[in-house]
CSV table of C-alpha atoms in Angstrom, one decimal:
chain,number,residue,atom,x,y,z
A,1,MET,CA,127.3,29.8,-4.9
A,2,GLU,CA,127.7,31.9,-1.6
A,3,THR,CA,125.3,32.5,1.0
A,4,LEU,CA,124.2,36.1,1.4
A,5,GLY,CA,122.3,35.4,4.9
A,6,SER,CA,119.0,33.0,6.1
A,7,ARG,CA,115.9,34.0,6.9
A,8,GLN,CA,113.2,31.6,9.4
A,9,VAL,CA,109.9,32.1,8.1
A,10,TYR,CA,108.2,28.9,9.9
A,11,ALA,CA,108.8,26.1,12.3
A,12,ASN,CA,106.4,23.5,14.2
A,13,PRO,CA,108.2,20.7,16.2
A,14,TRP,CA,108.6,18.6,13.5
A,15,MET,CA,110.5,21.0,10.6
A,16,THR,CA,111.5,24.5,10.5
A,17,VAL,CA,111.6,26.8,6.9
A,18,ARG,CA,113.9,29.1,6.1
A,19,GLU,CA,114.8,31.2,2.9
A,20,ASP,CA,118.4,31.7,2.5
A,21,PRO,CA,119.7,34.8,-0.4
A,22,VAL,CA,122.4,34.1,-2.7
A,23,ARG,CA,125.2,34.7,-4.7
A,24,ARG,CA,125.6,32.4,-7.5
A,25,GLY,CA,129.6,32.5,-9.1
A,26,ASP,CA,128.2,34.7,-12.6
A,27,GLY,CA,127.4,36.9,-10.1
A,28,SER,CA,123.6,36.6,-9.9
A,29,THR,CA,121.3,37.0,-7.3
A,30,GLY,CA,118.8,34.4,-6.3
A,31,ILE,CA,116.6,33.1,-3.1
A,32,TYR,CA,116.5,29.1,-1.6
A,33,GLY,CA,113.5,28.1,0.1
A,34,VAL,CA,114.7,24.8,1.9
A,35,VAL,CA,112.7,22.5,5.0
A,36,ASP,CA,114.7,21.9,7.6
A,37,LYS,CA,114.3,18.7,9.0
A,38,PRO,CA,115.9,16.5,11.8
A,39,ASP,CA,118.3,13.2,9.7
A,40,TYR,CA,115.9,10.1,9.7
A,41,ALA,CA,116.2,6.6,10.0
A,42,LEU,CA,114.2,3.5,7.9
A,43,VAL,CA,114.4,-0.1,8.9
A,44,ILE,CA,114.2,-3.0,6.7
A,45,PRO,CA,112.9,-4.9,9.2
A,46,LEU,CA,113.8,-9.1,7.1
A,47,ASP,CA,112.5,-12.4,8.0
A,48,GLY,CA,114.4,-14.8,5.6
A,49,GLU,CA,112.2,-14.3,2.8
A,50,ARG,CA,109.5,-11.8,4.8
A,51,LEU,CA,109.7,-7.8,4.8
A,52,ARG,CA,108.0,-5.9,7.9
A,53,LEU,CA,105.9,-2.7,6.4
A,54,VAL,CA,104.2,-0.4,7.8
A,55,GLU,CA,101.0,1.2,6.8
A,56,GLN,CA,99.5,4.5,7.8
A,57,TYR,CA,97.5,7.9,6.4
A,58,ARG,CA,100.0,10.5,4.9
A,59,TYR,CA,98.4,13.5,5.2
A,60,PRO,CA,100.2,15.0,2.6
A,61,ILE,CA,99.0,13.0,-0.3
A,62,LYS,CA,95.5,11.9,1.3
A,63,LEU,CA,96.3,8.4,1.3
A,64,ARG,CA,96.7,5.3,3.2
A,65,ARG,CA,100.7,4.1,2.0
A,66,TRP,CA,103.1,0.7,3.1
A,67,GLU,CA,106.3,1.8,3.6
A,68,PHE,CA,109.1,0.8,5.9
A,69,PRO,CA,109.2,1.8,9.4
A,70,GLN,CA,111.0,5.2,9.6
A,71,GLY,CA,111.2,8.5,11.4
A,72,THR,CA,112.6,11.3,13.4
A,73,ALA,CA,113.4,11.7,17.0
A,74,PRO,CA,110.8,13.8,18.5
A,75,ASN,CA,111.2,17.9,19.1
A,76,LEU,CA,113.7,17.7,16.0
A,77,ALA,CA,116.2,16.2,18.7
A,78,ALA,CA,119.5,14.4,17.0
A,79,GLU,CA,120.5,10.6,18.0
A,80,PRO,CA,122.4,8.8,16.7
A,81,PRO,CA,121.3,6.7,13.4
A,82,SER,CA,121.6,4.3,15.3
A,83,VAL,CA,119.5,4.7,17.8
A,84,LEU,CA,117.4,6.1,16.1
A,85,ALA,CA,116.4,3.0,14.3
A,86,ALA,CA,115.8,0.7,17.1
A,87,ARG,CA,113.5,2.7,18.1
A,88,GLU,CA,111.7,3.4,15.5
A,89,LEU,CA,111.3,-0.3,15.0
A,90,ARG,CA,110.5,-0.9,18.2
A,91,GLU,CA,107.8,2.2,18.0
A,92,GLU,CA,106.2,0.8,15.0
A,93,THR,CA,106.6,-2.0,14.9
A,94,GLY,CA,106.8,-3.9,18.7
A,95,LEU,CA,110.1,-5.6,16.9
A,96,ARG,CA,113.2,-5.8,18.6
A,97,ALA,CA,116.8,-6.4,16.5
A,98,GLY,CA,119.3,-9.1,17.4
A,99,ARG,CA,121.3,-7.6,14.3
A,100,MET,CA,121.7,-4.3,12.6
A,101,VAL,CA,124.1,-3.3,9.7
A,102,GLU,CA,123.6,0.4,8.4
A,103,LEU,CA,123.2,-0.1,4.3
A,104,GLY,CA,123.7,3.5,3.4
A,105,MET,CA,122.4,7.1,3.0
A,106,LEU,CA,119.3,8.4,1.0
A,107,ASP,CA,119.2,12.2,1.1
A,108,VAL,CA,115.0,13.1,0.7
A,109,ALA,CA,114.2,16.1,-1.8
A,110,PRO,CA,118.3,17.9,-1.4
A,111,GLY,CA,116.7,20.3,-4.3
A,112,MET,CA,114.6,21.8,-0.9
A,113,SER,CA,115.2,20.0,2.0
A,114,SER,CA,118.3,19.3,3.8
A,115,GLN,CA,117.4,16.2,6.0
A,116,ARG,CA,118.9,13.0,4.9
A,117,GLY,CA,118.1,9.7,5.8
A,118,ARG,CA,120.0,6.6,7.2
A,119,VAL,CA,119.0,2.7,6.4
A,120,PHE,CA,119.0,0.2,8.1
A,121,LEU,CA,119.0,-3.8,7.8
A,122,ALA,CA,117.6,-5.9,11.1
A,123,THR,CA,117.8,-9.2,10.9
A,124,ASP,CA,117.2,-12.1,14.4
A,125,LEU,CA,113.8,-10.0,15.0
A,126,VAL,CA,111.9,-10.7,17.9
A,127,GLU,CA,109.0,-9.4,18.8
A,128,GLY,CA,107.0,-7.4,21.0
A,129,PHE,CA,104.7,-4.9,21.8
A,130,HIS,CA,104.5,-1.5,19.4
A,131,GLU,CA,105.3,2.0,21.5
A,132,ARG,CA,103.3,4.1,18.7
A,133,GLU,CA,102.7,7.9,19.3
A,134,HIS,CA,99.5,9.5,19.4
A,135,GLU,CA,100.5,11.1,15.4
A,136,GLU,CA,100.8,7.1,14.3
A,137,GLN,CA,97.6,5.4,15.6
A,138,ASP,CA,96.3,4.4,13.2
A,139,MET,CA,99.3,2.8,11.5
A,140,ARG,CA,98.7,-1.0,11.2
A,141,SER,CA,102.4,-3.7,10.4
A,142,ALA,CA,102.0,-7.0,8.9
A,143,TRP,CA,104.4,-9.0,7.4
A,144,PHE,CA,104.7,-9.3,3.5
A,145,PRO,CA,107.0,-12.2,1.4
A,146,ARG,CA,109.9,-10.5,-1.0
A,147,ALA,CA,107.9,-11.3,-4.2
A,148,GLU,CA,104.6,-9.3,-2.9
A,149,PHE,CA,106.0,-6.6,-2.0
A,150,GLU,CA,107.9,-6.5,-5.4
A,151,ALA,CA,104.4,-6.9,-6.5
A,152,MET,CA,103.2,-4.1,-4.3
A,153,ILE,CA,105.4,-1.5,-6.3
A,154,ALA,CA,105.2,-2.5,-9.8
A,155,ARG,CA,101.5,-2.2,-9.4
A,156,GLY,CA,101.9,1.2,-7.4
A,157,GLU,CA,100.8,-0.2,-3.7
A,158,ILE,CA,104.0,1.2,-2.5
A,159,THR,CA,104.8,4.4,-3.2
A,160,ASP,CA,107.4,5.6,-0.5
A,161,ALA,CA,110.4,6.6,-2.8
A,162,GLN,CA,112.5,5.6,0.2
A,163,SER,CA,111.5,2.4,0.8
A,164,ILE,CA,111.5,1.9,-2.5
A,165,ALA,CA,115.3,3.0,-2.7
A,166,ALA,CA,115.8,1.4,0.2
A,167,TYR,CA,115.2,-1.9,-1.0
A,168,THR,CA,117.8,-1.1,-3.9
A,169,LEU,CA,120.7,-0.3,-1.2
A,170,LEU,CA,119.3,-4.2,0.6
A,171,LEU,CA,119.5,-5.3,-3.0
A,172,LEU,CA,123.1,-4.3,-3.3
A,173,HIS,CA,124.1,-5.1,0.0
A,174,GLU,CA,122.8,-8.5,-0.7
A,175,ASN,CA,124.5,-9.0,-4.3
A,176,SER,CA,128.1,-7.7,-2.5
A,177,GLN,CA,128.4,-10.4,-0.3
A,178,PRO,CA,130.2,-13.5,-1.0
């Protein structure tokens, strides 16, 4: 597919939206609307059989939802994924990880967004004070046994696709260990 141009149609400090006219392999033309957001990091804080989650109000779906700590750097900045992961963990939960292992990559919505995310497993955790951004002032954080986390997914209480996919990466990682 050949990109014939690009036009930014919207921008704010968190994202841009562009329209790209394209020519397909058969010669026909079309348009792609693309949401560009910086890459994000998602962190799975694991302490034995407990997982640390955060809960916040997600405006687009008008619901509060439990999920793993995750986010992007402010003002569309790019940071190394491990630095971003440590910052998100500290900001949202107050936890500091003695060990951080990258588990894999996730594409949020590749049919409409360029955003990609790296998933990290955080262990050897030390409690501290959170450093939440102003938009996260209503966020809560709590430990959950893994069995309860899985039950919350089954009951539809955890619906964040990135958190569910990240947990799958954790399970695959654990199954690959000797």
